[in-house]
């Protein structure tokens, strides 16, 4: 048996894509509440003012806020050991900088954790998953403002104290390395955008803009490190992890220049944040990168000590796809999980153009484990697909089962190779809103939700074929993948 006893099988979600109830229970607006839906070809737009006549996917999302009992019961039925969710920061601190939390918001998650307990499901909580309170975005240009560190620390401390008896597994930030890329400015760093313009900045950044962005990311590093220290003080049982958008970038050819290009990309888009958060200091290659791009990161005295003290307990990551790097300007570009790269001729792509690469998961796990030697946790993996109801009225998502089976097999091999893996939470276990495109049509779930791209549907839930398959996988602790 490859997977150890107590292996944490489950599913993963994020409040802004799942929860809805955007202005209920005292919740304030968050950055995602200002972002419209889109598609691959029509990027999501960022609005300074919320337009009451426009549909914003996060406002209702798939209404976990009202369906949480039903959703968690379905997870119980599948036998989940673990449920990854994020807490919506502006549900707890509506504007982000209040001194006292919103009691009704705290109560909501007590109720959620009580449901989890009924089915022996362990919650894994992301403290911040692309959900900065709008108030902090406006006042400080998001994480660019050093003040946001204190707001985050107050928020995280509230959570550690409040849920001390309910939660011991935490992630400080979702996919923190998205902030190391220009497209992470709004979504990950909560910075202000250009009114009515795409949330993913398409034009190249100036050196000044890059300096702001890397300062914002630095502030997240400091905030995370502080939270790790406090979280351990409040409850020594707490296990607090980082979370990286995991990516494998292969050299497109054996041309040493392609190899160096792939290495540079892996360094700044993947390893950089992990190096800071696991090793407790900036890696050597960051200096050269900052110099080449005229970037000045505004750090303060004492930050280095904080980073060194607040290193994480485990390395969690999302993994969907891989890509290639090439210095050849003619090489064909593909689309992907916010990272784009060169198309790999050995791989097939999903309907959304993400290149499917289970073997890449095994390679990635071995690379990460060799580098850090701390436990890994796969907290996102899955296939976004357009599920169509069959004539018999059901959802026969064998393509999803195939994708998941191949990835679980690869993960099993990595464990056999000697990698220490804590668990696996499949992304979007209940259909939810896509982060990159804002679509509902791009579905990941074991559970179907009646909701479309324009906000129509009554939210009722249905089990897909993959639901019954995953139940068997969990029951057999990964031995039965048929
Ligand atoms: C990750 C995010 C998730 C999730 C997932 C799938 O980057 O952490 O929030 O959405 O990607 O991406 P998408 O929703 O764009 O298909």
Short mmCIF file of C-alpha atoms and ligand atoms in Angstrom, two decimals:
data_model
loop_
_atom_site.label_atom_id
_atom_site.label_comp_id
_atom_site.label_asym_id
_atom_site.label_seq_id
_atom_site.Cartn_x
_atom_site.Cartn_y
_atom_site.Cartn_z
CA UNK A 1 0.00 0.00 0.00
CA UNK A 2 1.65 3.22 -1.18
CA UNK A 3 -0.35 5.72 0.85
CA UNK A 4 0.17 5.83 4.58
CA UNK A 5 -2.61 5.36 7.08
CA UNK A 6 -4.42 8.58 7.74
CA UNK A 7 -3.64 9.87 4.25
CA UNK A 8 -5.77 12.97 3.77
CA UNK A 9 -8.01 12.32 0.75
CA UNK A 10 -10.46 15.07 -0.01
CA UNK A 11 -11.42 18.09 -2.04
CA UNK A 12 -10.55 21.79 -2.23
CA UNK A 13 -12.43 25.07 -2.67
CA UNK A 14 -11.94 28.81 -2.22
CA UNK A 15 -14.49 31.19 -0.70
CA UNK A 16 -14.57 33.71 -3.54
CA UNK A 17 -15.28 30.99 -6.08
CA UNK A 18 -17.57 28.86 -3.94
CA UNK A 19 -19.24 30.65 -1.08
CA UNK A 20 -21.34 33.53 -2.41
CA UNK A 21 -23.37 35.43 0.20
CA UNK A 22 -21.12 38.33 -0.73
CA UNK A 23 -23.07 40.95 1.23
CA UNK A 24 -24.76 38.72 3.81
CA UNK A 25 -23.93 38.19 7.47
CA UNK A 26 -22.04 41.46 7.75
CA UNK A 27 -19.51 40.59 5.06
CA UNK A 28 -17.76 43.49 3.35
CA UNK A 29 -16.82 43.48 -0.34
CA UNK A 30 -13.64 41.75 -1.40
CA UNK A 31 -11.44 42.35 -4.43
CA UNK A 32 -13.05 39.43 -6.36
CA UNK A 33 -16.48 41.03 -5.88
CA UNK A 34 -15.32 43.72 -8.32
CA UNK A 35 -14.30 41.28 -11.06
CA UNK A 36 -16.66 40.28 -13.87
CA UNK A 37 -16.97 36.88 -15.49
CA UNK A 38 -15.15 36.19 -18.76
CA UNK A 39 -13.88 33.47 -21.05
CA UNK A 40 -10.47 32.48 -22.43
CA UNK A 41 -10.85 34.97 -25.27
CA UNK A 42 -12.73 37.68 -23.31
CA UNK A 43 -10.67 38.39 -20.19
CA UNK A 44 -12.29 39.18 -16.86
CA UNK A 45 -12.68 42.93 -16.29
CA UNK A 46 -11.98 44.85 -13.10
CA UNK A 47 -14.52 47.47 -12.03
CA UNK A 48 -13.77 50.21 -9.54
CA UNK A 49 -17.47 50.56 -8.74
CA UNK A 50 -19.72 47.52 -8.56
CA UNK A 51 -22.39 47.98 -11.24
CA UNK A 52 -25.76 46.67 -10.00
CA UNK A 53 -26.70 45.70 -13.55
CA UNK A 54 -23.66 43.51 -14.07
CA UNK A 55 -23.26 39.86 -13.08
CA UNK A 56 -20.23 39.27 -10.83
CA UNK A 57 -19.62 35.52 -10.36
CA UNK A 58 -18.30 35.77 -6.79
CA UNK A 59 -21.48 37.41 -5.48
CA UNK A 60 -23.43 34.18 -5.36
CA UNK A 61 -20.75 31.83 -6.67
CA UNK A 62 -22.40 28.42 -6.08
CA UNK A 63 -23.91 29.47 -2.77
CA UNK A 64 -21.99 27.28 -0.33
CA UNK A 65 -23.06 29.95 2.16
CA UNK A 66 -26.54 28.41 2.14
CA UNK A 67 -25.73 24.91 0.87
CA UNK A 68 -22.85 24.07 3.21
CA UNK A 69 -24.70 21.36 5.10
CA UNK A 70 -25.68 19.58 1.91
CA UNK A 71 -22.20 19.97 0.40
CA UNK A 72 -20.40 18.62 3.43
CA UNK A 73 -22.87 15.73 3.67
CA UNK A 74 -21.92 14.82 0.08
CA UNK A 75 -18.23 14.95 1.06
CA UNK A 76 -19.09 12.70 3.99
CA UNK A 77 -20.78 10.29 1.60
CA UNK A 78 -17.64 10.15 -0.57
CA UNK A 79 -15.64 9.47 2.58
CA UNK A 80 -13.53 12.65 2.54
CA UNK A 81 -10.89 12.75 5.24
CA UNK A 82 -10.10 16.38 4.55
CA UNK A 83 -11.88 19.43 3.15
CA UNK A 84 -9.84 22.42 2.02
CA UNK A 85 -11.70 25.72 2.18
CA UNK A 86 -10.66 29.31 2.54
CA UNK A 87 -12.02 31.80 4.99
CA UNK A 88 -13.32 34.94 3.38
CA UNK A 89 -11.26 37.68 5.01
CA UNK A 90 -13.94 40.35 4.53
CA UNK A 91 -16.50 38.11 6.26
CA UNK A 92 -14.35 38.34 9.39
CA UNK A 93 -12.98 41.88 8.97
CA UNK A 94 -15.40 43.54 6.51
CA UNK A 95 -13.14 46.44 5.67
CA UNK A 96 -9.91 44.67 6.59
CA UNK A 97 -8.64 47.14 9.17
CA UNK A 98 -11.25 46.98 11.96
CA UNK A 99 -9.97 46.10 15.41
CA UNK A 100 -12.83 43.74 16.25
CA UNK A 101 -14.00 40.84 14.09
CA UNK A 102 -17.51 40.35 12.76
CA UNK A 103 -19.10 37.78 15.09
CA UNK A 104 -21.59 36.58 12.51
CA UNK A 105 -18.78 35.79 10.11
CA UNK A 106 -16.91 33.81 12.76
CA UNK A 107 -20.09 31.92 13.54
CA UNK A 108 -20.55 30.83 9.94
CA UNK A 109 -17.24 28.96 9.92
CA UNK A 110 -17.96 27.42 13.35
CA UNK A 111 -21.06 25.97 11.72
CA UNK A 112 -19.06 24.73 8.74
CA UNK A 113 -16.47 23.05 10.98
CA UNK A 114 -19.22 21.47 13.08
CA UNK A 115 -20.61 19.86 9.92
CA UNK A 116 -17.13 18.60 8.99
CA UNK A 117 -16.81 17.07 12.43
CA UNK A 118 -20.05 15.13 11.98
CA UNK A 119 -18.41 13.21 9.14
CA UNK A 120 -14.89 13.07 10.60
CA UNK A 121 -13.59 15.43 7.95
CA UNK A 122 -10.54 17.45 8.87
CA UNK A 123 -10.64 21.04 7.63
CA UNK A 124 -7.60 22.49 5.89
CA UNK A 125 -7.96 26.26 5.97
CA UNK A 126 -6.42 28.72 3.54
CA UNK A 127 -6.21 32.01 5.39
CA UNK A 128 -6.01 34.09 2.23
CA UNK A 129 -7.08 32.78 -1.17
CA UNK A 130 -7.31 35.73 -3.61
CA UNK A 131 -9.76 37.44 -1.21
CA UNK A 132 -8.31 40.70 0.04
CA UNK A 133 -10.96 43.00 1.55
CA UNK A 134 -11.74 45.75 -0.92
CA UNK A 135 -11.15 48.35 1.81
CA UNK A 136 -7.46 47.38 2.03
CA UNK A 137 -7.10 47.36 -1.73
CA UNK A 138 -8.35 50.94 -1.97
CA UNK A 139 -6.58 52.32 1.08
CA UNK A 140 -3.15 50.75 0.60
CA UNK A 141 -3.11 49.58 -3.02
CA UNK A 142 -3.42 46.07 -1.61
CA UNK A 143 -0.29 44.37 -0.35
CA UNK A 144 1.93 47.22 -1.60
CA UNK A 145 1.05 48.91 1.71
CA UNK A 146 3.14 47.68 4.61
CA UNK A 147 0.11 48.35 6.87
CA UNK A 148 -1.63 45.29 5.41
CA UNK A 149 0.84 43.04 7.23
CA UNK A 150 -0.63 44.07 10.60
CA UNK A 151 -4.20 43.68 9.31
CA UNK A 152 -3.38 40.16 8.12
CA UNK A 153 -1.64 39.24 11.36
CA UNK A 154 -4.66 40.44 13.35
CA UNK A 155 -6.96 38.42 11.08
CA UNK A 156 -4.82 35.27 11.23
CA UNK A 157 -4.47 35.57 15.01
CA UNK A 158 -8.25 35.82 15.31
CA UNK A 159 -8.63 32.62 13.29
CA UNK A 160 -5.97 30.68 15.23
CA UNK A 161 -7.63 31.62 18.53
CA UNK A 162 -11.23 31.27 17.44
CA UNK A 163 -10.85 27.88 15.74
CA UNK A 164 -8.18 26.46 18.03
CA UNK A 165 -10.29 23.40 18.82
CA UNK A 166 -11.54 22.89 15.27
CA UNK A 167 -8.61 23.42 12.90
CA UNK A 168 -4.95 22.44 13.03
CA UNK A 169 -4.10 22.45 9.30
CA UNK A 170 -3.49 25.89 7.77
CA UNK A 171 -2.11 27.51 4.63
CA UNK A 172 -1.06 31.16 4.92
CA UNK A 173 -1.61 32.19 1.27
CA UNK A 174 -2.96 30.45 -1.79
CA UNK A 175 -0.46 30.18 -4.66
CA UNK A 176 1.77 32.89 -3.26
CA UNK A 177 4.04 32.65 -6.32
CA UNK A 178 1.29 34.12 -8.52
CA UNK A 179 2.39 37.46 -7.04
CA UNK A 180 5.80 36.91 -8.62
CA UNK A 181 4.10 37.33 -12.02
CA UNK A 182 2.54 40.47 -13.51
CA UNK A 183 -0.85 38.76 -13.85
CA UNK A 184 -1.01 38.35 -10.06
CA UNK A 185 -1.24 42.08 -9.37
CA UNK A 186 -4.99 42.25 -8.75
CA UNK A 187 -5.96 38.69 -7.97
CA UNK A 188 -3.14 37.70 -5.67
CA UNK A 189 -1.80 41.00 -4.35
CA UNK A 190 -5.11 42.90 -4.25
CA UNK A 191 -3.65 45.89 -6.08
CA UNK A 192 -5.92 48.43 -7.76
CA UNK A 193 -6.44 48.04 -11.50
CA UNK A 194 -7.54 50.23 -14.37
CA UNK A 195 -11.30 50.72 -14.36
CA UNK A 196 -13.07 48.48 -16.85
CA UNK A 197 -9.79 46.86 -17.96
CA UNK A 198 -8.74 43.19 -17.77
CA UNK A 199 -7.69 41.97 -14.32
CA UNK A 200 -4.65 40.27 -15.84
CA UNK A 201 -2.39 43.11 -16.87
CA UNK A 202 -1.50 42.56 -20.50
CA UNK A 203 0.97 45.41 -21.08
CA UNK A 204 4.55 45.00 -19.79
CA UNK A 205 5.20 46.48 -16.35
CA UNK A 206 7.53 49.42 -15.72
CA UNK A 207 10.41 48.97 -13.27
CA UNK A 208 8.45 51.02 -10.77
CA UNK A 209 5.39 48.80 -11.12
CA UNK A 210 7.55 45.73 -10.71
CA UNK A 211 9.13 47.23 -7.60
CA UNK A 212 5.67 47.77 -6.12
CA UNK A 213 4.68 44.24 -6.97
CA UNK A 214 7.74 42.62 -5.44
CA UNK A 215 7.37 44.84 -2.39
CA UNK A 216 3.79 43.61 -2.08
CA UNK A 217 4.99 40.03 -2.34
CA UNK A 218 7.67 40.71 0.26
CA UNK A 219 4.96 42.02 2.58
CA UNK A 220 3.10 38.74 2.10
CA UNK A 221 6.27 36.81 3.01
CA UNK A 222 6.64 38.84 6.21
CA UNK A 223 2.94 38.45 7.05
CA UNK A 224 3.11 34.71 6.45
CA UNK A 225 6.21 34.29 8.61
CA UNK A 226 4.64 36.26 11.45
CA UNK A 227 1.47 34.17 11.20
CA UNK A 228 3.48 30.93 11.33
CA UNK A 229 5.18 32.00 14.56
CA UNK A 230 1.92 33.13 16.17
CA UNK A 231 0.03 30.06 14.97
CA UNK A 232 2.59 27.79 16.62
CA UNK A 233 2.43 29.79 19.85
CA UNK A 234 -1.36 29.65 20.01
CA UNK A 235 -1.49 25.93 19.34
CA UNK A 236 1.70 23.87 19.09
CA UNK A 237 -0.38 21.23 17.28
CA UNK A 238 -0.89 23.59 14.34
CA UNK A 239 0.71 22.57 11.07
CA UNK A 240 1.10 25.60 8.84
CA UNK A 241 2.06 25.29 5.21
CA UNK A 242 2.90 27.41 2.21
CA UNK A 243 1.01 26.97 -1.06
CA UNK A 244 2.57 27.23 -4.50
CA UNK A 245 1.07 27.12 -7.99
CA UNK A 246 3.22 24.16 -8.95
CA UNK A 247 4.62 24.21 -12.44
CA UNK A 248 7.07 22.08 -14.36
CA UNK A 249 8.84 23.93 -17.13
CA UNK A 250 10.84 21.69 -19.42
CA UNK A 251 13.48 22.84 -21.90
CA UNK A 252 11.90 22.56 -25.35
CA UNK A 253 15.12 21.22 -26.89
CA UNK A 254 18.57 20.13 -25.62
CA UNK A 255 19.90 23.53 -26.70
CA UNK A 256 21.70 24.72 -23.55
CA UNK A 257 20.01 28.09 -24.02
CA UNK A 258 16.60 26.44 -23.76
CA UNK A 259 17.79 24.59 -20.67
CA UNK A 260 18.95 27.81 -19.06
CA UNK A 261 15.66 29.50 -20.00
CA UNK A 262 13.67 26.69 -18.38
CA UNK A 263 15.88 26.90 -15.28
CA UNK A 264 15.41 30.68 -15.01
CA UNK A 265 11.66 30.31 -15.37
CA UNK A 266 11.50 27.58 -12.74
CA UNK A 267 13.55 29.76 -10.42
CA UNK A 268 11.47 32.92 -10.53
CA UNK A 269 8.03 31.48 -11.24
CA UNK A 270 8.20 28.41 -9.03
CA UNK A 271 11.12 28.09 -6.59
CA UNK A 272 11.47 31.69 -5.48
CA UNK A 273 8.61 31.79 -2.97
CA UNK A 274 9.24 28.29 -1.66
CA UNK A 275 12.89 29.13 -1.11
CA UNK A 276 11.92 32.14 1.00
CA UNK A 277 9.21 30.37 2.97
CA UNK A 278 10.94 27.04 3.56
CA UNK A 279 14.55 28.18 3.87
CA UNK A 280 13.76 31.51 5.49
CA UNK A 281 15.72 33.80 3.19
CA UNK A 282 15.80 35.14 -0.36
CA UNK A 283 17.59 32.81 -2.80
CA UNK A 284 20.80 33.89 -4.55
CA UNK A 285 19.24 34.20 -8.05
CA UNK A 286 16.66 36.79 -6.95
CA UNK A 287 19.40 39.44 -6.65
CA UNK A 288 20.40 39.13 -10.29
CA UNK A 289 16.78 39.07 -11.41
CA UNK A 290 16.00 42.26 -9.47
CA UNK A 291 19.14 43.93 -10.81
CA UNK A 292 18.35 43.01 -14.42
CA UNK A 293 14.82 44.38 -14.06
CA UNK A 294 15.73 47.47 -11.99
CA UNK A 295 13.54 46.25 -9.17
CA UNK A 296 13.90 47.63 -5.65
CA UNK A 297 12.11 45.65 -2.97
CA UNK A 298 11.29 47.88 -0.01
CA UNK A 299 12.29 45.82 3.02
CA UNK A 300 12.62 46.94 6.62
CA UNK A 301 15.11 46.20 9.32
CA UNK A 302 14.17 43.04 11.15
CA UNK A 303 12.41 41.48 8.14
CA UNK A 304 15.25 39.03 7.53
CA UNK A 305 14.95 37.74 11.12
CA UNK A 306 11.20 37.36 10.79
CA UNK A 307 11.54 35.39 7.56
CA UNK A 308 14.14 33.14 9.16
CA UNK A 309 11.89 32.47 12.18
CA UNK A 310 8.60 31.89 10.41
CA UNK A 311 9.43 29.00 8.10
CA UNK A 312 6.62 26.63 7.20
CA UNK A 313 5.91 23.07 8.33
CA UNK A 314 4.94 21.62 4.98
CA UNK A 315 4.90 22.40 1.26
CA UNK A 316 1.52 22.38 -0.41
CA UNK A 317 0.87 23.04 -4.07
CA UNK A 318 -1.57 22.96 -6.95
CA UNK A 319 -0.69 20.96 -10.01
CA UNK A 320 -2.60 20.98 -13.28
CA UNK A 321 -0.19 21.02 -16.18
CA UNK A 322 3.32 21.64 -17.48
CA UNK A 323 4.85 23.63 -20.29
CA UNK A 324 8.12 24.15 -22.14
CA UNK A 325 10.60 26.98 -22.43
CA UNK A 326 12.46 27.93 -25.56
CA UNK A 327 14.56 30.80 -26.79
CA UNK A 328 13.15 30.23 -30.30
CA UNK A 329 10.66 33.04 -31.01
CA UNK A 330 8.88 30.78 -33.53
CA UNK A 331 8.01 28.07 -30.94
CA UNK A 332 4.25 27.70 -30.46
CA UNK A 333 2.77 29.21 -27.31
CA UNK A 334 0.05 27.37 -25.40
CA UNK A 335 -2.41 28.57 -22.78
CA UNK A 336 -2.53 27.49 -19.20
CA UNK A 337 -2.99 27.92 -15.54
CA UNK A 338 -2.08 31.60 -15.71
CA UNK A 339 1.43 30.56 -16.74
CA UNK A 340 1.82 30.26 -20.46
CA UNK A 341 4.64 28.41 -22.13
CA UNK A 342 5.59 26.55 -25.25
CA UNK A 343 3.40 23.65 -26.36
CA UNK A 344 4.87 20.22 -25.65
CA UNK A 345 4.40 17.90 -28.67
CA UNK A 346 4.26 14.84 -26.38
CA UNK A 347 1.22 16.01 -24.43
CA UNK A 348 -2.49 16.45 -25.06
CA UNK A 349 -4.32 19.50 -23.81
CA UNK A 350 -7.65 19.96 -21.99
CA UNK A 351 -10.55 21.82 -23.62
CA UNK A 352 -9.10 24.98 -22.09
CA UNK A 353 -5.66 24.34 -23.61
CA UNK A 354 -3.93 23.20 -20.40
CA UNK A 355 -1.39 20.50 -21.22
CA UNK A 356 -2.11 17.32 -19.31
CA UNK A 357 1.03 15.80 -17.80
CA UNK A 358 0.68 13.25 -14.97
CA UNK A 359 4.35 12.22 -15.19
CA UNK A 360 5.19 15.88 -14.62
CA UNK A 361 3.50 15.61 -11.22
CA UNK A 362 5.85 12.80 -10.22
CA UNK A 363 8.87 14.74 -11.49
CA UNK A 364 7.72 17.87 -9.68
CA UNK A 365 7.17 16.05 -6.38
CA UNK A 366 10.64 14.54 -6.52
CA UNK A 367 12.21 17.90 -7.32
CA UNK A 368 10.43 19.65 -4.46
CA UNK A 369 11.07 16.93 -1.91
CA UNK A 370 14.73 16.70 -2.86
CA UNK A 371 15.08 20.44 -2.46
CA UNK A 372 13.34 20.92 0.89
CA UNK A 373 12.89 17.53 2.57
CA UNK A 374 9.66 18.54 4.29
CA UNK A 375 6.25 16.84 3.82
CA UNK A 376 4.28 17.67 0.68
CA UNK A 377 0.54 18.09 0.31
CA UNK A 378 -1.22 18.23 -3.08
CA UNK A 379 -4.02 20.66 -2.33
CA UNK A 380 -5.27 21.18 -5.90
CA UNK A 381 -5.37 18.97 -8.96
CA UNK A 382 -8.18 18.34 -11.40
CA UNK A 383 -9.65 18.76 -14.83
CA UNK A 384 -11.71 21.74 -15.90
CA UNK A 385 -14.18 20.46 -18.49
CA UNK A 386 -17.49 21.28 -20.08
CA UNK A 387 -19.76 18.60 -18.58
CA UNK A 388 -22.77 17.77 -20.71
CA UNK A 389 -25.79 15.91 -19.38
CA UNK A 390 -26.27 12.56 -21.14
CA UNK A 391 -29.54 11.29 -22.53
CA UNK A 392 -30.12 9.25 -19.40
CA UNK A 393 -30.03 12.51 -17.45
CA UNK A 394 -26.66 11.81 -15.79
CA UNK A 395 -23.12 13.19 -16.01
CA UNK A 396 -20.75 10.50 -17.29
CA UNK A 397 -17.42 12.28 -16.74
CA UNK A 398 -15.07 9.43 -17.62
CA UNK A 399 -12.54 12.00 -18.99
CA UNK A 400 -12.29 13.44 -15.47
CA UNK A 401 -11.88 9.99 -13.92
CA UNK A 402 -9.09 9.24 -16.42
CA UNK A 403 -7.30 12.49 -15.62
CA UNK A 404 -7.51 11.93 -11.88
CA UNK A 405 -6.56 8.25 -12.11
CA UNK A 406 -3.42 9.07 -14.10
CA UNK A 407 -2.40 11.76 -11.64
CA UNK A 408 -3.05 9.59 -8.59
CA UNK A 409 -0.97 6.83 -10.18
CA UNK A 410 1.88 9.29 -10.75
CA UNK A 411 1.58 10.50 -7.18
CA UNK A 412 1.64 6.91 -5.97
CA UNK A 413 4.89 6.39 -7.89
CA UNK A 414 6.39 9.48 -6.28
CA UNK A 415 5.47 8.08 -2.87
CA UNK A 416 7.08 4.77 -3.84
CA UNK A 417 10.12 6.83 -4.88
CA UNK A 418 10.29 7.99 -1.26
CA UNK A 419 8.46 11.31 -1.23
CA UNK A 420 6.61 12.08 2.00
CA UNK A 421 3.04 13.04 1.01
CA UNK A 422 0.39 14.09 3.55
CA UNK A 423 -2.66 14.12 1.34
CA UNK A 424 -4.49 14.97 -1.83
CA UNK A 425 -7.43 17.35 -2.13
CA UNK A 426 -8.91 17.45 -5.62
CA UNK A 427 -9.69 20.98 -6.82
CA UNK A 428 -13.28 22.13 -7.09
CA UNK A 429 -14.86 18.99 -5.61
CA UNK A 430 -18.20 20.73 -6.05
CA UNK A 431 -18.44 22.72 -9.31
CA UNK A 432 -17.44 26.32 -8.71
CA UNK A 433 -16.43 29.50 -10.53
CA UNK A 434 -13.15 29.42 -12.46
CA UNK A 435 -10.51 31.77 -11.08
CA UNK A 436 -8.82 32.65 -14.34
CA UNK A 437 -11.84 33.03 -16.61
CA UNK A 438 -14.75 33.47 -14.18
CA UNK A 439 -16.74 30.82 -16.03
CA UNK A 440 -19.10 28.24 -14.52
CA UNK A 441 -18.87 26.22 -17.69
CA UNK A 442 -15.35 25.15 -16.76
CA UNK A 443 -16.29 22.52 -14.22
CA UNK A 444 -14.04 20.44 -11.97
CA UNK A 445 -16.46 18.78 -9.59
CA UNK A 446 -17.52 15.34 -8.47
CA UNK A 447 -20.74 17.18 -7.76
CA UNK A 448 -22.58 19.13 -10.45
CA UNK A 449 -24.15 22.49 -9.60
CA UNK A 450 -27.03 23.91 -11.60
CA UNK A 451 -25.62 27.33 -12.49
CA UNK A 452 -24.40 28.79 -15.77
CA UNK A 453 -22.03 31.50 -17.00
CA UNK A 454 -24.73 34.16 -16.84
CA UNK A 455 -25.90 33.39 -13.35
CA UNK A 456 -28.95 31.26 -14.24
CA UNK A 457 -29.79 28.05 -12.37
CA UNK A 458 -31.20 27.00 -9.02
CA UNK A 459 -27.92 25.72 -7.48
CA UNK A 460 -29.20 22.18 -6.95
CA UNK A 461 -26.47 19.56 -6.66
CA UNK A 462 -26.12 16.22 -8.54
CA UNK A 463 -23.59 13.41 -8.29
CA UNK A 464 -21.46 12.75 -11.39
CA UNK A 465 -19.90 9.34 -12.18
CA UNK A 466 -16.60 10.57 -10.72
CA UNK A 467 -18.36 10.95 -7.35
CA UNK A 468 -18.84 7.17 -7.05
CA UNK A 469 -15.36 6.49 -8.42
CA UNK A 470 -13.64 8.77 -5.89
CA UNK A 471 -15.61 7.17 -3.06
CA UNK A 472 -14.02 3.82 -3.99
CA UNK A 473 -10.57 5.41 -4.26
CA UNK A 474 -10.85 6.77 -0.74
CA UNK A 475 -12.38 3.59 0.70
CA UNK A 476 -9.44 1.59 -0.65
CA UNK A 477 -6.87 4.26 0.31
CA UNK A 478 -5.91 4.62 -3.33
CA UNK A 479 -5.61 0.90 -4.11
CA UNK A 480 -8.76 0.70 -6.26
CA UNK A 481 -8.45 3.16 -9.11
CA UNK A 482 -10.61 1.30 -11.67
C1 LIG B 1 -5.62 27.71 -9.07
C2 LIG B 1 -6.38 28.48 -8.03
C3 LIG B 1 -7.75 28.07 -7.84
C4 LIG B 1 -8.43 27.44 -9.02
C5 LIG B 1 -7.53 26.64 -9.95
C6 LIG B 1 -8.12 26.29 -11.28
O1 LIG B 1 -4.71 28.55 -9.66
O2 LIG B 1 -5.78 28.39 -6.75
O3 LIG B 1 -8.40 29.14 -7.25
O4 LIG B 1 -9.33 28.23 -9.62
O5 LIG B 1 -6.33 27.26 -10.16
O6 LIG B 1 -8.02 27.37 -12.15
P1 LIG B 1 -9.23 27.90 -13.00
O7 LIG B 1 -10.30 28.15 -12.03
O8 LIG B 1 -8.75 29.12 -13.64
O9 LIG B 1 -9.57 26.82 -13.96
#
